[in-house]
CSV table of C-alpha atoms in Angstrom, one decimal:
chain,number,residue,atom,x,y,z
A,29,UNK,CA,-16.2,0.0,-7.4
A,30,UNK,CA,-13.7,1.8,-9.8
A,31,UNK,CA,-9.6,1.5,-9.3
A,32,UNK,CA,-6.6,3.1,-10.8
A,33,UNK,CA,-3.3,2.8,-10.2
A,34,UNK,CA,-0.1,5.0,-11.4
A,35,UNK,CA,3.5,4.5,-10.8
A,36,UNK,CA,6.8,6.9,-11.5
A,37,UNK,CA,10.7,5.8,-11.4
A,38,UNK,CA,11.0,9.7,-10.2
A,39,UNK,CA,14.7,10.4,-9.3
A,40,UNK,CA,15.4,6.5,-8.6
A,41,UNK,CA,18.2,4.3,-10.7
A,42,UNK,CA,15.3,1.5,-11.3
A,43,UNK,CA,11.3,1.5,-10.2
A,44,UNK,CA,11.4,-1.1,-7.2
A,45,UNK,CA,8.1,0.0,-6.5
A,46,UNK,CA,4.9,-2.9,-7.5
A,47,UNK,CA,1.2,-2.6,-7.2
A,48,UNK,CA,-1.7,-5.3,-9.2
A,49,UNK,CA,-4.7,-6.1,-8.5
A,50,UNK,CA,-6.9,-9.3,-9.2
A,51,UNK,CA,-11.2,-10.3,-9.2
A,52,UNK,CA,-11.7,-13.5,-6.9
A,53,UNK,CA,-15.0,-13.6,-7.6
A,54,UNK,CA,-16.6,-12.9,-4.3
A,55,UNK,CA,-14.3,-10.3,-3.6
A,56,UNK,CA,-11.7,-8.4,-4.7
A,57,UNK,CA,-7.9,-7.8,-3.8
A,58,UNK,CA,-5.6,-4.9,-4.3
A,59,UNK,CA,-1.7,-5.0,-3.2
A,60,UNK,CA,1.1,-2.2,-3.3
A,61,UNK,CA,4.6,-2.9,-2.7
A,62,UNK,CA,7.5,-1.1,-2.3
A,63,UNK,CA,11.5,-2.7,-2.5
A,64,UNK,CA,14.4,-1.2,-0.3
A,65,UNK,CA,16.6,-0.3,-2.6
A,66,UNK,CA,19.6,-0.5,-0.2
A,67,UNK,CA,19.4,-4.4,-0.1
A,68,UNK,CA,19.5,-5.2,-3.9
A,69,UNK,CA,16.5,-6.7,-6.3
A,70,UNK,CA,13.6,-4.7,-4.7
A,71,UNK,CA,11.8,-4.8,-8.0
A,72,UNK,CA,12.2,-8.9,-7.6
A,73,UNK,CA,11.0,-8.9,-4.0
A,74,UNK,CA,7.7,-6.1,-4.4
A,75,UNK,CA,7.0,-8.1,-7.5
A,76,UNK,CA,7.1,-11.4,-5.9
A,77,UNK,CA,5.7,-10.6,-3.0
A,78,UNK,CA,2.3,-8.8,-5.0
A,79,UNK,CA,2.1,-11.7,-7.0
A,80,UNK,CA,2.1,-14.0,-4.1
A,81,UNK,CA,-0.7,-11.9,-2.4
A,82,UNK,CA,-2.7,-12.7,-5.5
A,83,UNK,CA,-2.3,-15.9,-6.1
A,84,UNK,CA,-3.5,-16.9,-2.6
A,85,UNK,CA,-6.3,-14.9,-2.8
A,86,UNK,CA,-7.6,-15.9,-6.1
A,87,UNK,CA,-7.1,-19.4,-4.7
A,88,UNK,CA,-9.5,-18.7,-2.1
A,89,UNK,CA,-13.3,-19.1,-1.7
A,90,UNK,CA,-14.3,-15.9,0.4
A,91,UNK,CA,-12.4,-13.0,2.0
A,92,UNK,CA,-11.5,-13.5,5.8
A,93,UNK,CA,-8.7,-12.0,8.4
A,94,UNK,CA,-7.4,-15.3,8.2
A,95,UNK,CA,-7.2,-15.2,4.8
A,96,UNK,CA,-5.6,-12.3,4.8
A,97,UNK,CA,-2.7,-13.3,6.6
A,98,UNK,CA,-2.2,-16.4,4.7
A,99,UNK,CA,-1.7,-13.5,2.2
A,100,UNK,CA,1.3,-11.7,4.0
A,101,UNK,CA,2.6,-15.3,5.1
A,102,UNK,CA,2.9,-16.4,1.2
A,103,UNK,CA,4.2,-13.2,-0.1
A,104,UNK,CA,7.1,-13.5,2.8
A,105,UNK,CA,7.8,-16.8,1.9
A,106,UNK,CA,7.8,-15.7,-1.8
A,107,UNK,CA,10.6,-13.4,-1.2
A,108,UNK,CA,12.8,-15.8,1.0
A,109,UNK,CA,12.6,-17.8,-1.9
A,110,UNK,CA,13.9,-15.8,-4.3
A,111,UNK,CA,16.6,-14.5,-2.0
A,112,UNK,CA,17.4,-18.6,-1.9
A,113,UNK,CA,17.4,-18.6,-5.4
A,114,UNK,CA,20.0,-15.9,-6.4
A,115,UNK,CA,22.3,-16.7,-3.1
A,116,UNK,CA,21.3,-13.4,-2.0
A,117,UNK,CA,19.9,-14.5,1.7
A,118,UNK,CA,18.9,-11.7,4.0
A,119,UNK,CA,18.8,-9.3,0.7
A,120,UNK,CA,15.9,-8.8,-0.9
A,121,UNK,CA,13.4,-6.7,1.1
A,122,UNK,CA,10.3,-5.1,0.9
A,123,UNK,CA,7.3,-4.0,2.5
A,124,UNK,CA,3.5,-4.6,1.5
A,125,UNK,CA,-0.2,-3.5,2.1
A,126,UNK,CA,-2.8,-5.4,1.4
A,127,UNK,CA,-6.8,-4.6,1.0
A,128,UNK,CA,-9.5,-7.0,0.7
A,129,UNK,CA,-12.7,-6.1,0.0
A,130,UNK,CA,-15.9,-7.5,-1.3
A,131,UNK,CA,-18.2,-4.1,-1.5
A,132,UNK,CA,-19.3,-4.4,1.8
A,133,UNK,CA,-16.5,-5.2,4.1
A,134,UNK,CA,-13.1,-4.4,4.2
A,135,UNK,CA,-10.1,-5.9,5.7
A,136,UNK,CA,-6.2,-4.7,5.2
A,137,UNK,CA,-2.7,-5.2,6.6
A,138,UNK,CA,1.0,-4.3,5.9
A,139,UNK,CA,4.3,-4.5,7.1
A,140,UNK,CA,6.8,-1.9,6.5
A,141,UNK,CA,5.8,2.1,5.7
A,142,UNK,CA,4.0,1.6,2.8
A,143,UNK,CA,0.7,3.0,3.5
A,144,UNK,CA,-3.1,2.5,3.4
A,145,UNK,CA,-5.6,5.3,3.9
A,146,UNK,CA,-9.2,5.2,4.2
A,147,UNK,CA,-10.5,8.5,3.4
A,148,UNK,CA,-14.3,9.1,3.6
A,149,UNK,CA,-15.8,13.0,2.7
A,150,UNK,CA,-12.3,14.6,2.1
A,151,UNK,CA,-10.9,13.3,5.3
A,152,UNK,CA,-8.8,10.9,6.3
A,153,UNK,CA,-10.9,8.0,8.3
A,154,UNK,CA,-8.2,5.3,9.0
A,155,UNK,CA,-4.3,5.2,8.3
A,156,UNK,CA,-2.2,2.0,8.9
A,157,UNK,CA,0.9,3.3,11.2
A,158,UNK,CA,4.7,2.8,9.6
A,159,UNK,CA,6.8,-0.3,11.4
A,160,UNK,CA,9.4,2.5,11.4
A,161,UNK,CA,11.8,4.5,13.8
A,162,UNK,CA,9.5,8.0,13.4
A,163,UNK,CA,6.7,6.2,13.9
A,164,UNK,CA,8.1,4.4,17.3
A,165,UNK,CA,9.1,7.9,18.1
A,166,UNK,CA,5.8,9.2,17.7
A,167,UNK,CA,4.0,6.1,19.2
A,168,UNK,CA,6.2,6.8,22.4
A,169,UNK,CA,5.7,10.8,22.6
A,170,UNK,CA,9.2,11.8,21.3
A,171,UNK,CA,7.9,13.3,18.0
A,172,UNK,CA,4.6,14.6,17.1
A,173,UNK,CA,2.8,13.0,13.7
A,174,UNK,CA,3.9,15.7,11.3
A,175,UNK,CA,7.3,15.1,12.3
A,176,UNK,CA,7.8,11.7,10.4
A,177,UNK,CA,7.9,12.9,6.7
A,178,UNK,CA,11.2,14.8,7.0
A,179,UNK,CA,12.6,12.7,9.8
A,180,UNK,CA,16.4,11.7,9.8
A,181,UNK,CA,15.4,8.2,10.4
A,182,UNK,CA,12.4,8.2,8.6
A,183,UNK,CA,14.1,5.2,5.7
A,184,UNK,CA,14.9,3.1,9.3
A,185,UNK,CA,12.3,0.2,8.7
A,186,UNK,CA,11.4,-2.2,11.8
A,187,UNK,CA,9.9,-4.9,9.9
A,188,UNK,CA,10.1,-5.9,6.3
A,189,UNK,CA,9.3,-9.0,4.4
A,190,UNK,CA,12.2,-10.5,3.2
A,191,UNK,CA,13.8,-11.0,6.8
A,192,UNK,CA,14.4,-14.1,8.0
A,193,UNK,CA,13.6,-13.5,11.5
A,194,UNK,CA,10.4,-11.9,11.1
A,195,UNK,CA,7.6,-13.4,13.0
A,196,UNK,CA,4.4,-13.3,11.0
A,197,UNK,CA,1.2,-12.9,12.6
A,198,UNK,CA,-2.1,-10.7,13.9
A,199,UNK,CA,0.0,-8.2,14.3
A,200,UNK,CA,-0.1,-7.7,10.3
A,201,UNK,CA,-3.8,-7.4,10.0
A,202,UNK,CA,-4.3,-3.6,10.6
A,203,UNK,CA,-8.1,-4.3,10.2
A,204,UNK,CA,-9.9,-7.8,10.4
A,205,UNK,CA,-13.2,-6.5,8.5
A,206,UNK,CA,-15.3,-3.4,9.0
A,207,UNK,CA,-18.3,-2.1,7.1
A,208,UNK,CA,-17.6,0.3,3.9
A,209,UNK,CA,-19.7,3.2,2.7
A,210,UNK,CA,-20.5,4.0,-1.2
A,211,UNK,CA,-18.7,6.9,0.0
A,212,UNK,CA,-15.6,5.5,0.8
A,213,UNK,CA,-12.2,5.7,-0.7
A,214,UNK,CA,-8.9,3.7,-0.2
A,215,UNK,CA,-5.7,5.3,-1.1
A,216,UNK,CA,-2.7,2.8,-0.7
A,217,UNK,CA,0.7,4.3,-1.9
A,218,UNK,CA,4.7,4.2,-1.2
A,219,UNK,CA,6.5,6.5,1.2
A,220,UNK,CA,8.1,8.1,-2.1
A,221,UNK,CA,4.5,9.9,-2.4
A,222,UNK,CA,3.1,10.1,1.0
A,223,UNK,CA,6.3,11.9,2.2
A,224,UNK,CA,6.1,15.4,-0.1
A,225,UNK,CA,1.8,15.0,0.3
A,226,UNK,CA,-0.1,15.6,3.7
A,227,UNK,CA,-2.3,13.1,5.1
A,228,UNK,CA,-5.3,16.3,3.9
A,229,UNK,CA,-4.2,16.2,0.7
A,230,UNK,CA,-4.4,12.6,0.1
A,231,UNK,CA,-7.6,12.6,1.8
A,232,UNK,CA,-8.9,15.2,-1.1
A,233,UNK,CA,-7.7,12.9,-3.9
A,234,UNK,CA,-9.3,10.0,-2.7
A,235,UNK,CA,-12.5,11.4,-2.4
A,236,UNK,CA,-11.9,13.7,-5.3
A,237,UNK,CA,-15.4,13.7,-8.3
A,238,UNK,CA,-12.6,14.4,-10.7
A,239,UNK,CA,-12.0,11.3,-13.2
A,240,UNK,CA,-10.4,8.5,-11.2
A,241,UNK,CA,-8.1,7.6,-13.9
A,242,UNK,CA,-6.0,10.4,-13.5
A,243,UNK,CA,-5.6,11.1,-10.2
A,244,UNK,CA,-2.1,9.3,-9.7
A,245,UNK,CA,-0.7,11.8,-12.5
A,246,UNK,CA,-2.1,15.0,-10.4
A,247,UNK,CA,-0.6,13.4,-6.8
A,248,UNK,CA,2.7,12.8,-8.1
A,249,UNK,CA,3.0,16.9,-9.6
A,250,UNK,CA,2.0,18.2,-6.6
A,251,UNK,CA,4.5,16.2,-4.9
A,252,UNK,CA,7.3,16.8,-7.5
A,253,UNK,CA,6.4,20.6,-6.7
A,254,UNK,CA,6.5,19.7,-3.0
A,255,UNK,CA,9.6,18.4,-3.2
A,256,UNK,CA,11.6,21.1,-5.6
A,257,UNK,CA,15.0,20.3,-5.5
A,258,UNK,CA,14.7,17.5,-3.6
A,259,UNK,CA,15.3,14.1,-4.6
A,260,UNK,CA,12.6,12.0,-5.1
A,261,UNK,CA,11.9,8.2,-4.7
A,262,UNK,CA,9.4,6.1,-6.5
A,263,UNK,CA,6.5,6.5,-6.3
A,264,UNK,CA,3.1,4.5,-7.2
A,265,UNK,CA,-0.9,5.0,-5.7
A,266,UNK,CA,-3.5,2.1,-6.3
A,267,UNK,CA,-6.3,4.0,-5.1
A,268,UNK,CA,-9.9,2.4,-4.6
A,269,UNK,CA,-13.4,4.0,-4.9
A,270,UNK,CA,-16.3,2.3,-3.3
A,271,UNK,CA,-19.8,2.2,-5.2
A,272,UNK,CA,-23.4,0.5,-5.2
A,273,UNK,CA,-23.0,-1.0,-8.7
A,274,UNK,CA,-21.2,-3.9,-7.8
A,275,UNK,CA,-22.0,-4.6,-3.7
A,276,UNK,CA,-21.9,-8.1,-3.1
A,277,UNK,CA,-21.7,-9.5,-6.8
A,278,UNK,CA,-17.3,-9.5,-6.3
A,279,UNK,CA,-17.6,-7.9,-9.8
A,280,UNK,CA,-15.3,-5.2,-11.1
A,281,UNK,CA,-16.2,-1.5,-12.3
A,282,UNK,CA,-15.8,0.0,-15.7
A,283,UNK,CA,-12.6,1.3,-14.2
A,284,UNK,CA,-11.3,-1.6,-12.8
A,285,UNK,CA,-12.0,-3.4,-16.0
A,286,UNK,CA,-9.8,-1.1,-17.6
A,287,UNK,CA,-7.2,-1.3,-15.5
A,288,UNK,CA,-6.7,-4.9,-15.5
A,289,UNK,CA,-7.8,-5.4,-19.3
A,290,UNK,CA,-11.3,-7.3,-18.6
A,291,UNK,CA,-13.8,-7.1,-21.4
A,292,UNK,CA,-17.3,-6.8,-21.4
């Protein structure tokens, strides 16, 4: 299992995008979030609520669905916290994806429009769908998929951590556990990214035999180019590779162990 992760401020006034990742011994787990910049501190809530997501995991003895929401729970409360603490209630939003994996399973979940994809052979196996207007639209047959990048409404968000009425639950887990291939790649990134780069194209950096390490660097040019004049938001990619070497053991790659500083 290798990982790398990249992030860009782009054409935004501050980065309010967060992604980290953590060993947990038996398995492994990988969070991206992404602030709203329109509500104020979104580098305070995507931090908090990544840092939430791993601290319940690492606290945990094995990987399960249920454990995965307790995930999403704690990094919701995280961020109602720190709205408490700056007097900023009902400020303070984010959204977040989640994978867990232990080299043989995986599980994920999100709220918001940050995105996970699961891209196996150049193609694109499994995407988790956008709690979003565009993405109602297209779930109801006004729009057609392609439509969503460019839409008017595409910043309209549905759910988001960080509100207080949001009612946690299943409906967060996007995938309670499936079975993962050596082949496999998992390519969780913000909408600042995913909008100027086709689901395709994503797909083929995934499963790319370039080096891993750089692959955040290449996605973000071709979606500077994409974009031209256009401005950009942040953007940041923690991208996943599955392998033999470390099935079952929870241990970490030479990749991975660069990425979060491990020795050995």
């Amino acid at each position: 299992m290798e990982s790398t992760t990249y992030t860009n401020i782009a054409d935004g006034k501050a980065n309010e995008d967060f992604a980290a990742c953590r060993d947990c011994g038996s398995f492994s787990v990988f969070a991206l979030a992404d602030g709203l910049g329109g509500h104020g501190d979104g580098d305070i809530a995507s931090r908090g609520a990544v840092e939430a997501v791993l601290k319940t995991a690492a606290e945990a003895e094995k990987m399960s669905a249920g454990l995965l929401e307790k995930c999403i729970n704690a990094a919701q409360r995280r961020v109602l916290q720190e709205q408490a603490a700056a007097g900023r209630r009902n400020s303070m939003k984010t959204t977040l994806v989640v994978l867990l994996t232990d080299g043989d399973t995986a599980m994920w979940g999100h709220v918001g429009d940050s995105r996970l994809y699961r891209c196996r052979s150049g193609r694109v196996k499994n995407r988790t769908l956008d709690h979003s207007v565009p993405q109602m639209l297209v779930n109801s047959g006004k729009i057609r998929e392609n439509q969503i990048r460019h839409h008017e409404d595409r910043s309209l968000l549905l759910r988001a951590l960080g509100d207080p009425e949001l009612q946690t639950g299943r409906w967060m887990i996007d995938c309670a556990g499936t079975s993962v291939s050596d082949r496999d790649a998992f390519v969780l990134l913000t909408d600042g990214l995913w909008e100027w780069l086709e689901d395709e194209r994503i797909a083929d950096y995934g499963c790319c035999e370039e080096p891993f390490d750089g692959i955040g660097e290449r996605m973000f040019a071709e979606a500077r180019e994409a974009a031209g004049d256009a401005r950009m938001d942040n953007c940041t990619v923690l991208a996943v590779r599955m392998g033999a070497a470390d099935r079952k053991t929870g241990g970490f790659g030479a990749g991975l162990k660069k990425l979060l500083g491990i020795g050995g």
